[in-house]
Coordinates of C-alpha atoms in Angstrom, one line a residue:
X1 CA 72.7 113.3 91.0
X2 CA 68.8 114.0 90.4
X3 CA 69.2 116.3 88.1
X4 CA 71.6 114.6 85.9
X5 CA 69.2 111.1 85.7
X6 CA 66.5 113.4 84.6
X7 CA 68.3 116.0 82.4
X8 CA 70.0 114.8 78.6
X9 CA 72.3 117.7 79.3
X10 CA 74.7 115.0 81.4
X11 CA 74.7 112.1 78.8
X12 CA 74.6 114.1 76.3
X13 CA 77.8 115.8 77.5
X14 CA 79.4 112.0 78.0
X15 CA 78.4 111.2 74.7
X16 CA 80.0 114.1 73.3
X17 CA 83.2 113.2 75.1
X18 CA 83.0 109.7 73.8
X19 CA 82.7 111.0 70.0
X20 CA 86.0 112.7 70.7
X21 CA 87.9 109.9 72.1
X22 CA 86.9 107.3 69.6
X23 CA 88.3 110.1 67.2
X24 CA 91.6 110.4 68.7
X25 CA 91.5 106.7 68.7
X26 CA 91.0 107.2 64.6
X27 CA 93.5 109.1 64.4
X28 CA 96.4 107.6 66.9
X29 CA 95.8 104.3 65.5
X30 CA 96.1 105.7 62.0
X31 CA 99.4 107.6 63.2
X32 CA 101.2 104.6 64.7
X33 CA 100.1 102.1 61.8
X34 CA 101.0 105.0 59.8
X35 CA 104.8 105.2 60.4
X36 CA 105.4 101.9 58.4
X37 CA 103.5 103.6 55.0
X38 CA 104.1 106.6 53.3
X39 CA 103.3 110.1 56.0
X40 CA 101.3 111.3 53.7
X41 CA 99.1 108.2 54.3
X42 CA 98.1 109.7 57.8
X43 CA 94.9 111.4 57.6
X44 CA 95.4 115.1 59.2
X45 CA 98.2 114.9 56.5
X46 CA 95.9 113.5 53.7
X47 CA 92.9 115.9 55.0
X48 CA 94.9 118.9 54.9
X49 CA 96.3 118.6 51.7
X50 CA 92.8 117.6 50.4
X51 CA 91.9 120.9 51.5
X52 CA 94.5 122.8 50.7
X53 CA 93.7 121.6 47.2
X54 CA 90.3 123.1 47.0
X55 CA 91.2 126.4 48.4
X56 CA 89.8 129.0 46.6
X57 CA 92.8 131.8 46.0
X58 CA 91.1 134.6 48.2
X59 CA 91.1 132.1 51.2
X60 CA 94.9 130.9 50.0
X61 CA 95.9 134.7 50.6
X62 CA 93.8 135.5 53.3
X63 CA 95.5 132.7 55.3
X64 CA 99.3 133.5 54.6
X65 CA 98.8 137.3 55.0
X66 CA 96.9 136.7 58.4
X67 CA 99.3 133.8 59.9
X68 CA 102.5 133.8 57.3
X69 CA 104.6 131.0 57.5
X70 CA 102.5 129.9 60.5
X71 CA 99.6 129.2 58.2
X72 CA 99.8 125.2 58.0
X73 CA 100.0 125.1 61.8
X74 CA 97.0 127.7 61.8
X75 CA 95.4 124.9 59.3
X76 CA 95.7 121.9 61.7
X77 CA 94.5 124.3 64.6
X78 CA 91.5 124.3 62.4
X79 CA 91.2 120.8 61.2
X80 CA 91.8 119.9 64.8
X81 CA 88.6 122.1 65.9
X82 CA 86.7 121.1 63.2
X83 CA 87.4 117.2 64.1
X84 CA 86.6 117.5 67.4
X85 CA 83.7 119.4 66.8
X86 CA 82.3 116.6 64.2
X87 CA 83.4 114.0 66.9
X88 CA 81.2 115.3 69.5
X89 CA 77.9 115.4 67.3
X90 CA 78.7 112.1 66.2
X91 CA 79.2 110.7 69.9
X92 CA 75.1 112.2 70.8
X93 CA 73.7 110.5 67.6
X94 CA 75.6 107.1 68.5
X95 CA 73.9 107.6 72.2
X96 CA 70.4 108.5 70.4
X97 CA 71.2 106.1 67.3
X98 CA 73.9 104.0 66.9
X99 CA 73.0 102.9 63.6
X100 CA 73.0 106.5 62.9
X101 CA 76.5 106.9 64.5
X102 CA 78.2 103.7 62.6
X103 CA 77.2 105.6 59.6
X104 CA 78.4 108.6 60.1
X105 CA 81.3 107.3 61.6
X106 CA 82.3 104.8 58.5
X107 CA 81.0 108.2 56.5
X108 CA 84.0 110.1 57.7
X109 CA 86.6 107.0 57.4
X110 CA 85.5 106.6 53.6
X111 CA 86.2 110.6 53.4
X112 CA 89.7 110.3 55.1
X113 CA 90.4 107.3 53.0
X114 CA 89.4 108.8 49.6
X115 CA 92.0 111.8 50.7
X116 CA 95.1 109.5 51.3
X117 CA 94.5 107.6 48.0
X118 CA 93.8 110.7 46.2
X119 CA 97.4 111.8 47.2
X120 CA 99.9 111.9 44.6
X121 CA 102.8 108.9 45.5
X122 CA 100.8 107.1 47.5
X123 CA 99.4 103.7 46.5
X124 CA 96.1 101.7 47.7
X125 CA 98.0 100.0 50.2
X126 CA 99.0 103.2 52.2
X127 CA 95.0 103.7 52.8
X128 CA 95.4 100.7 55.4
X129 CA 96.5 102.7 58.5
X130 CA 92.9 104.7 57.9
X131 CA 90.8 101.7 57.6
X132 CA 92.3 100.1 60.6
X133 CA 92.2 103.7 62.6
X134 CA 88.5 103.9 61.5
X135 CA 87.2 100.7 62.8
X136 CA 89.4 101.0 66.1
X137 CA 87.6 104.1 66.7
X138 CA 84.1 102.6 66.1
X139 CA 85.3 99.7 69.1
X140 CA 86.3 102.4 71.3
X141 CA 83.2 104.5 70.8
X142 CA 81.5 101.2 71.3
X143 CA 83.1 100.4 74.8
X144 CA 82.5 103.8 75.6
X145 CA 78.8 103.9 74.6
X146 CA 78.3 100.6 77.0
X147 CA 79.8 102.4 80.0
X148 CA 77.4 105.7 79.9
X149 CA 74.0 105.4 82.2
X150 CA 70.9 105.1 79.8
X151 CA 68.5 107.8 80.7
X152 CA 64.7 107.5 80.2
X153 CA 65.1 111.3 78.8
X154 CA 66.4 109.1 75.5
X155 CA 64.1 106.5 74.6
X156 CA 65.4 105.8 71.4
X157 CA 68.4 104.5 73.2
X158 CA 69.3 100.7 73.4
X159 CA 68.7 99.4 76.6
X160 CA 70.8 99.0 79.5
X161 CA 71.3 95.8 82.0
X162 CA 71.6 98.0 85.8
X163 CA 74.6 98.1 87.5
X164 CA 75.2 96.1 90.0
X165 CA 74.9 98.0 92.9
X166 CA 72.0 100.2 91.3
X167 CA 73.4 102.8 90.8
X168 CA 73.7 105.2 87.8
X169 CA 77.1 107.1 89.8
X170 CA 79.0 103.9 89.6
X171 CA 78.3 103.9 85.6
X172 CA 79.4 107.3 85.3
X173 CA 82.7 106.5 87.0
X174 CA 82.9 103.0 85.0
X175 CA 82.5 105.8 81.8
X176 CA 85.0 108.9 82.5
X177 CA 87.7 106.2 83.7
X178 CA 87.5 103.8 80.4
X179 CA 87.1 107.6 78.6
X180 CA 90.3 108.7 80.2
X181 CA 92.4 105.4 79.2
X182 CA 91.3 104.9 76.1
X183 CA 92.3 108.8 75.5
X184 CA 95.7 108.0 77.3
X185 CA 96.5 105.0 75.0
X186 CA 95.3 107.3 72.2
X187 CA 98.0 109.8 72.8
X188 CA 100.6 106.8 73.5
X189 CA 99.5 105.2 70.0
X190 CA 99.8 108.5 68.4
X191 CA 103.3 109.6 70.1
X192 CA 104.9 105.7 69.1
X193 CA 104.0 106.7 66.1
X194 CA 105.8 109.6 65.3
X195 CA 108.8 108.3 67.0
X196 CA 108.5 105.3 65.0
X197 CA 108.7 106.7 61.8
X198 CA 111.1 109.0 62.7
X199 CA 113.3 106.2 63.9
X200 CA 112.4 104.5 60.5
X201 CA 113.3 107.2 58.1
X202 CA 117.2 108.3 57.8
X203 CA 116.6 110.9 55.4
X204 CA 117.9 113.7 57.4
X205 CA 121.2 111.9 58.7
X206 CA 121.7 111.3 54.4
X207 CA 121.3 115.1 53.9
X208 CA 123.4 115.5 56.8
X209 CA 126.2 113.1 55.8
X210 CA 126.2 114.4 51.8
X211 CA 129.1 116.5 50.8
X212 CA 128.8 118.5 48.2
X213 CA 130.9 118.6 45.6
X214 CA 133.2 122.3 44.7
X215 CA 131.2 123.9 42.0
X216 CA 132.8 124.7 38.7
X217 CA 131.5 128.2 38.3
X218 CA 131.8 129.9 42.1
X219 CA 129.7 133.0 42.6
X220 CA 131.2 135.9 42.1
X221 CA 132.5 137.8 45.1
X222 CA 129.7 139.9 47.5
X223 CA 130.9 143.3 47.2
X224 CA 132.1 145.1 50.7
X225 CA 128.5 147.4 52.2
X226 CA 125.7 145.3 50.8
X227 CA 124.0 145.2 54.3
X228 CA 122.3 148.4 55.3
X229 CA 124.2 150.3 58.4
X230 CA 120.7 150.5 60.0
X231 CA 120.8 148.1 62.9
X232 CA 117.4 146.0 62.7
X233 CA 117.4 145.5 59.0
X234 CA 117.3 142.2 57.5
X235 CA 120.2 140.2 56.9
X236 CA 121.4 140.4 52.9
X237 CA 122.0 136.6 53.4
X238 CA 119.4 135.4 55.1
X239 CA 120.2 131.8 57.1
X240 CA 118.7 128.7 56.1
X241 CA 116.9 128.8 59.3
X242 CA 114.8 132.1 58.5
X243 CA 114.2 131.4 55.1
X244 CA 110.8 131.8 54.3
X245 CA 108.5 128.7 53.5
X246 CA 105.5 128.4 51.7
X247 CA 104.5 125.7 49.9
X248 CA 101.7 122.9 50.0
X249 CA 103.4 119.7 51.5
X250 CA 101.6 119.3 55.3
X251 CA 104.3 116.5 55.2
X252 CA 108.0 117.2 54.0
X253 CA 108.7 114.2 51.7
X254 CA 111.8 112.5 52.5
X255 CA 113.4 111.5 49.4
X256 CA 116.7 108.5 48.9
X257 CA 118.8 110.7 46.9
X258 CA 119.9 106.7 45.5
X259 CA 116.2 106.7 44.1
X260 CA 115.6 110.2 42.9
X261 CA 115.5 110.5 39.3
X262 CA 114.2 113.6 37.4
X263 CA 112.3 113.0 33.6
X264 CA 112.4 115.7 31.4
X265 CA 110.2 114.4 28.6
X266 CA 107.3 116.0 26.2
X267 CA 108.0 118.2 23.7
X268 CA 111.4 117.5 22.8
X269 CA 114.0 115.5 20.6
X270 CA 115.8 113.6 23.5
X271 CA 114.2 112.1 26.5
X272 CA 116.4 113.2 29.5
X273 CA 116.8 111.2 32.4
X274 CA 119.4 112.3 35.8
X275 CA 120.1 110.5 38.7
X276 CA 121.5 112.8 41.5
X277 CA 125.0 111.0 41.2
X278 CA 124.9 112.7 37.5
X279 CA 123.9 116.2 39.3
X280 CA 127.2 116.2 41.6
X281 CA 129.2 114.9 38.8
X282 CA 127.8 117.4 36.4
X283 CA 129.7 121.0 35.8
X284 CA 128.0 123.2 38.7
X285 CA 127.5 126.7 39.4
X286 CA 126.8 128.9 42.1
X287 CA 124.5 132.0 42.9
X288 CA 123.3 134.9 45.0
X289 CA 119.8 134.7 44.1
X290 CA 116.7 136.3 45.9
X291 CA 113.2 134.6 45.8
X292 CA 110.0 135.7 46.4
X293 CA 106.6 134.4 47.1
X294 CA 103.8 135.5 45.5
X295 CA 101.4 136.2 48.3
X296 CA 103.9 138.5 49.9
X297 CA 101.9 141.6 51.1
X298 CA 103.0 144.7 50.3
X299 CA 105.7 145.2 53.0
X300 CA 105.8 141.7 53.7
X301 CA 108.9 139.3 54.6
X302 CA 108.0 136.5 52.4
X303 CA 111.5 137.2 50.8
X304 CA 114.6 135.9 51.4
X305 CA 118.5 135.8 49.6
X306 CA 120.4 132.9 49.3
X307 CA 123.7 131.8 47.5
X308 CA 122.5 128.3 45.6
X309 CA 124.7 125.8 44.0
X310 CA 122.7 123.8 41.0
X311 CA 123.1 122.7 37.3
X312 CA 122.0 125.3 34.9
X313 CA 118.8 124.1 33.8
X314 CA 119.5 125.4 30.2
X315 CA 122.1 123.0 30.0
X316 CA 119.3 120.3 31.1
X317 CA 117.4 121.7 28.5
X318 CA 120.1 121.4 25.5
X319 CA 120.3 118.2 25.9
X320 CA 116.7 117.5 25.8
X321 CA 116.2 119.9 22.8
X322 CA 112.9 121.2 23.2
X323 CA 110.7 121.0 19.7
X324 CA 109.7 124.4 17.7
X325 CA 106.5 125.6 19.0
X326 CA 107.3 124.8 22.6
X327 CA 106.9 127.6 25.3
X328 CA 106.6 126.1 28.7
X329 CA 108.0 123.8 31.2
X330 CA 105.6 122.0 33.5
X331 CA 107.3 121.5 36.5
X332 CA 106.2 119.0 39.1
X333 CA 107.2 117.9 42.5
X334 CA 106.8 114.3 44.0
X335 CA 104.0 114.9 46.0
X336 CA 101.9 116.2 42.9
X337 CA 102.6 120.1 43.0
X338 CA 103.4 121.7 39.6
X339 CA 104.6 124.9 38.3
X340 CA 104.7 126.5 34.4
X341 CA 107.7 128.2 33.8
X342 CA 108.2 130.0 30.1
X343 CA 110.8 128.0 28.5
X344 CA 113.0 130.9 27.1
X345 CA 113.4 132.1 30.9
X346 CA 115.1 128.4 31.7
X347 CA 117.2 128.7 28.8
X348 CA 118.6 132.8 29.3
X349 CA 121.8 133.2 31.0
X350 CA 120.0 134.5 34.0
X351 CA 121.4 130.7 35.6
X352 CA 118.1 129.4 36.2
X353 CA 119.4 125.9 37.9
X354 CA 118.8 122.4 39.4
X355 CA 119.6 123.4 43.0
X356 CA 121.3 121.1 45.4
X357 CA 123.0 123.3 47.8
X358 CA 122.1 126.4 49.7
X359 CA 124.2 128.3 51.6
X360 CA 126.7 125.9 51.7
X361 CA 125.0 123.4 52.4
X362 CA 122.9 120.5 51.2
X363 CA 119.2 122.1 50.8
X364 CA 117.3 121.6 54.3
X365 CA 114.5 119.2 54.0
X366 CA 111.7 121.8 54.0
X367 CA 113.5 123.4 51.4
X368 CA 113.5 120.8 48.4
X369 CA 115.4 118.5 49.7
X370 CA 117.4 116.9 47.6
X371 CA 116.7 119.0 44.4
X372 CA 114.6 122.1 43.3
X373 CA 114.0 124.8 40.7
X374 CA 115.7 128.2 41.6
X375 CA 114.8 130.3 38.9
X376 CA 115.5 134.6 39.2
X377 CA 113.1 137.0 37.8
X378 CA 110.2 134.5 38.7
X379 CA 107.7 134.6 41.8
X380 CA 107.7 131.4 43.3
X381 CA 104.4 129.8 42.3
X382 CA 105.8 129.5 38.4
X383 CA 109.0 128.5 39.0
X384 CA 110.6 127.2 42.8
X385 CA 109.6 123.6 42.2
X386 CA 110.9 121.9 45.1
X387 CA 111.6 118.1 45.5
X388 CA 111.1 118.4 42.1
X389 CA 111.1 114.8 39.9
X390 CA 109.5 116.0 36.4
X391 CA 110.1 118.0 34.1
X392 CA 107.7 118.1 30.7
X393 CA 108.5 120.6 28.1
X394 CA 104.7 121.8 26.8
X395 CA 103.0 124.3 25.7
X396 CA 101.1 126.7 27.7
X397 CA 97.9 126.5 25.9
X398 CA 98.0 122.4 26.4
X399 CA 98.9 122.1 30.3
X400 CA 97.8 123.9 33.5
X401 CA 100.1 124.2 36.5
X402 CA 98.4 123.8 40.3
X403 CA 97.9 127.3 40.8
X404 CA 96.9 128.8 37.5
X405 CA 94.2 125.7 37.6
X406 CA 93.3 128.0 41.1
X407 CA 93.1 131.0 39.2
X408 CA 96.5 132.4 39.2
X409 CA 98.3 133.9 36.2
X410 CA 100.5 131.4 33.9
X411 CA 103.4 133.9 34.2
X412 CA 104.9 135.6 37.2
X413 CA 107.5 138.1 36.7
X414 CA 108.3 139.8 40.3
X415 CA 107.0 143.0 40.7
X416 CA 109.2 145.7 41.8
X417 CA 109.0 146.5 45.3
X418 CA 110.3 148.5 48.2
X419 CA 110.3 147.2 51.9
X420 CA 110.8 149.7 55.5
X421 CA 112.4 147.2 58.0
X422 CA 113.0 149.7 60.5
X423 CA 111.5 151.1 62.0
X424 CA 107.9 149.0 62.7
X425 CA 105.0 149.8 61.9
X426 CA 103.9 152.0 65.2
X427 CA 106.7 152.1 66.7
X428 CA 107.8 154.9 69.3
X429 CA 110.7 156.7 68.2
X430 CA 112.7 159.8 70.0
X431 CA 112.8 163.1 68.2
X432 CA 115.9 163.9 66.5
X433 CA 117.7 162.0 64.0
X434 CA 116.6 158.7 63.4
X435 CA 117.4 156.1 61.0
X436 CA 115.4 154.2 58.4
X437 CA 116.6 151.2 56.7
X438 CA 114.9 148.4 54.6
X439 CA 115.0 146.4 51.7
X440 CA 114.1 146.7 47.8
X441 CA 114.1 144.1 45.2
X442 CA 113.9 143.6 41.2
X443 CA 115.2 140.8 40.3
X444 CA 116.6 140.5 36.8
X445 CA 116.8 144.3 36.4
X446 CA 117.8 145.5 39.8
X447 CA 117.3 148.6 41.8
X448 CA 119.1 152.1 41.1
X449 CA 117.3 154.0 43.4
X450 CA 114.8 154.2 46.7
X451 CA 113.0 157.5 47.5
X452 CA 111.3 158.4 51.4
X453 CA 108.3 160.5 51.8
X454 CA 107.3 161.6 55.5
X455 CA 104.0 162.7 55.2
X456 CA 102.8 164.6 52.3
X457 CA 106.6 166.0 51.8
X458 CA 108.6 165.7 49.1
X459 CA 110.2 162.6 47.8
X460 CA 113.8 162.3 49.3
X461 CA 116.4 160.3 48.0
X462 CA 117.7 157.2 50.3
X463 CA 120.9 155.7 50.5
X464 CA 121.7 152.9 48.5
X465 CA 123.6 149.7 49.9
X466 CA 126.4 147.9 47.6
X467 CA 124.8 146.1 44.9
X468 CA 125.5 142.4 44.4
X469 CA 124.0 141.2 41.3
X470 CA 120.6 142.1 39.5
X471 CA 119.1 139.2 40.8
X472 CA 119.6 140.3 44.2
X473 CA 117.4 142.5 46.5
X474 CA 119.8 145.8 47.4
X475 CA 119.2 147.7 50.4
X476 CA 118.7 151.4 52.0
X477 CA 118.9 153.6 54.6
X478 CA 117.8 157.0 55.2
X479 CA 118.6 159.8 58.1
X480 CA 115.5 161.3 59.1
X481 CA 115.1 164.6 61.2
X482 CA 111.4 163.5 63.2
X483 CA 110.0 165.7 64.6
X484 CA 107.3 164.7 67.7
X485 CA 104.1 163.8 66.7
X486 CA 102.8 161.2 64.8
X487 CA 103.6 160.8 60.9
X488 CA 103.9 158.4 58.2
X489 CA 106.6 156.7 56.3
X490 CA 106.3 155.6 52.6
X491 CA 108.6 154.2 50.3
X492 CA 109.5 153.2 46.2
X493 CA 111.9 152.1 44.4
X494 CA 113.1 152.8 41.2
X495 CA 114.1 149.7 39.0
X496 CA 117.2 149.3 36.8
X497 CA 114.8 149.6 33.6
X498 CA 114.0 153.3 34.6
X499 CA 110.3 152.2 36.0
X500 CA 108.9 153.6 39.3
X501 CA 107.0 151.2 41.6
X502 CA 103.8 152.0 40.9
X503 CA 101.3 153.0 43.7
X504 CA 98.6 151.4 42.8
X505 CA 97.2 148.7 45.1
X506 CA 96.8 145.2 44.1
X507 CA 96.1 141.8 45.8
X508 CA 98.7 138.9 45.6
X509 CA 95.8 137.1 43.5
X510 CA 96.3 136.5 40.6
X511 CA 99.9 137.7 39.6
X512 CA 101.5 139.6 43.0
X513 CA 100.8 142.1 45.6
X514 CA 101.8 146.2 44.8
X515 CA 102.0 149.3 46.0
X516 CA 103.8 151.7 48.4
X517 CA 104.3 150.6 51.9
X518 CA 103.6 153.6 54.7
X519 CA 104.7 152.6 57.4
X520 CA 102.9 155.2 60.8
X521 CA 105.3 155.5 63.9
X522 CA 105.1 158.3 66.4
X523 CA 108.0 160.9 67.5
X524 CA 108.1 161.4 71.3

């Protein structure tokens, strides 16, 4: 007991403690007032996407390549840390200064608070739930602050009436027991709120009630053998569930298909305007289409194939009739994401399309939900709008989409690559005859051939899977004789334009990731 009434290192710690309570009070508070405004309202949500929009491209990559589609819950791993961090220094200068403290409390509301109404969607009103959060958090750092011993190693600190019974123990129990229920109604607050606005929103039971309507142009047939015979390689049509997703909502909007409307407005004769009645009534199509994300590695499984139903957006387009001098369509989401496609790409017959279906189903929510740009040929970041609501026909020297303003290139035709699935990347394999399987994509010109080097050897030729259309990915597989040791496993494909995947090594930034992938297993 001496040591801690003569050593800062005990109040200190308390005070440290009560920096981080009175932020989970900021943030439950904000979370349960939170579930009757819009969810990006909430500050992790608001802070995060703050961030997220004032990542340099480098850090964008760096992220995604380390953690994947893990890389938002890597982010609020992060913001969490760096919160409670904060919290903690602003708990000892409210114990040394409380003036000091307020300010630097109200300092971080006014930050959270310029993030939510920064957000695109959200109006003034929705900032609220961070106010209110904010000040609860001052009270509780308050009533925390009163219940820690005052120590003469702080002089600067208010003073103290003495307990009742004299002494400083009874304070310190007084402090870790109002610091433990204020944290417990914290979690409460925060937990009501996120079943709260769950129970508020029926979004999902819409989606899942919807019923799609037969489309007037079915995809054609998948051919018998598109999946490689190598057990472990992907699956040609990969399940909604293992779809990859990147994208910059930290919140899935949740959008009344009764209120979704989609402009298409700018440089063109006709002002369009569809509801998404007029999208199931329209003429629709469907297709086996394979997307990929820009900041896939090399090797990477940020790919995936999926059979989509949607209105042509070329059809969209004809009735809008863009203006001569025209050669780009800003796309852009409701929560303020955007995307330049080229116009002539939306208008080719390669079925670029309003999506409303995948897989046979209504898009999932973190998916676009209810409508979003599928366009083949096209990585992502230029082209898979999702919860799209805008569409402005422009010109690419007058408008800047979200990433190109990041440094990204204005156009991004998919690169040809190759992919090994199996086997891993140093995996153990028995000598003998073992078989090698993976993936290769071009999309809009397809693949006509995939080549295996072991080693320095020569180039052998793999076998090729069925193909389904040129705007699928085709698979391999390949028979190998190993031998023990340990040796190396590359791989290229061969579009259908006659052009070998280069091996030259690139970064994702600014318009895709190449090379060959070697992958290094050893032969026991």
């Amino acid at each position: 007991m001496k040591k801690l009434r003569n050593s800062p290192k005990g109040p200190t710690a308390m005070a440290a403690l009560a920096g981080a309570v009175a932020a989970a009070v900021v943030l439950a508070v904000a979370e349960l007032l939170g579930a009757f405004f819009t969810a990006r309202a909430t500050p992790l949500i608001a802070l995060g996407s703050t961030f997220i929009d004032f990542t340099p491209p480098w850090l964008k990559d760096f992220a995604i390549a380390t953690f994947g589609t893990n890389d938002k819950a890597a982010l609020f791993a992060g913001m969490g840390l760096t919160i409670a961090v904060l919290a903690c220094v602003l708990g000892v200068v409210a114990y040394r200064r409380w003036a000091l403290g307020v300010l630097g409390v109200l300092a971080m509301g006014a930050v959270i608070v310029a993030s939510v109404v920064t957000r695109a969607g959200v109006a003034p009103a929705d900032a609220l739930p961070s106010v209110a959060g904010t000040f609860a958090g001052l009270a509780a750092l308050r009533l925390l602050m009163n219940r820690m011993p005052r120590q003469a190693a702080w002089p600067e600190a208010p003073a103290k009436a003495a307990e009742p019974d004299g002494h400083p123990g009874t304070s310190r129990r007084r402090f870790f027991a109002a610091a433990g229920i204020t944290a417990a109604a914290a979690g409460l607050a925060a937990t009501g709120g996120r079943l709260l606005g769950a129970a508020r929103s029926n979004i999902l039971q819409a989606r899942d009630a919807l019923k799609l309507p037969a489309p007037a142009k079915a995809a054609p047939a998948v051919p018998a053998g598109v999946q490689s015979p190598v057990p472990g390689v992907a699956p040609w049509l990969t399940p909604n569930g293992e779809f990859y997703r990147i994208d910059t909502a930290l919140s899935i909007p949740e959008i009344d298909v009764d209120s979704w409307e989609l402009r298409v407005h700018g440089l063109v004769e006709e002002e369009v305007r569809l509801t998404f009645q007029d999208l199931l009534d329209a003429d629709l199509i469907e297709s086996h289409v394979t997307l990929t994300c820009v900041s896939n590695p090399v090797g990477g499984n940020l790919a995936g194939n999926a059979k989509w139903l949607g209105l042509p957006l070329r059809e969209v387009l004809k009735r809008a009739r863009p203006k001569d001098g025209a050669d780009m369509v800003l796309s852009t989401s409701v929560d303020g994401f955007s995307a330049s496609t080229p116009l002539e790409v939306l208008q080719d017959d390669r079925d670029a399309m309003l999506a409303i279906g995948m897989n046979g189903e209504p898009l999932p929510l973190e998916h676009g939900y209810p409508v979003r740009m599928v366009v083949p040929g096209l990585y992502g970041f230029v082209s898979a709008t999702k919860w799209v609501v805008d569409l402005e026909v422009t010109r690419f020297a007058d408008s800047k989409a979200y990433w190109t303003e990041r440094g990204w290139s204005e156009r991004g035709p998919i690169k040809t690559m190759a992919r090994v699935d199996v086997p891993k990347s140093f995996a153990k394999v028995p000598a003998g005859r073992v078989a090698v399987g993976g993936t290769a994509w071009a999309q809009t010109r397809g693949i006509t051939k995939v080549e295996i080097q072991v080693d320095d050897g020569d180039w052998a030729a793999a076998d090729l899977s069925a193909e389904a259309s040129l705007v699928t990915w085709r698979q391999w597989s390949y028979q190998w004789d190993a031998t023990p040791g340990p040796h190396y496993i590359k791989v290229r494909a061969t579009d259908g334009s006659g052009e070998v995947q280069t091996d030259r090594r690139a970064d994702p930034v600014p318009d895709g990731a190449s090379g060959w992938q070697s992958v290094m297993v050893t032969v026991e």
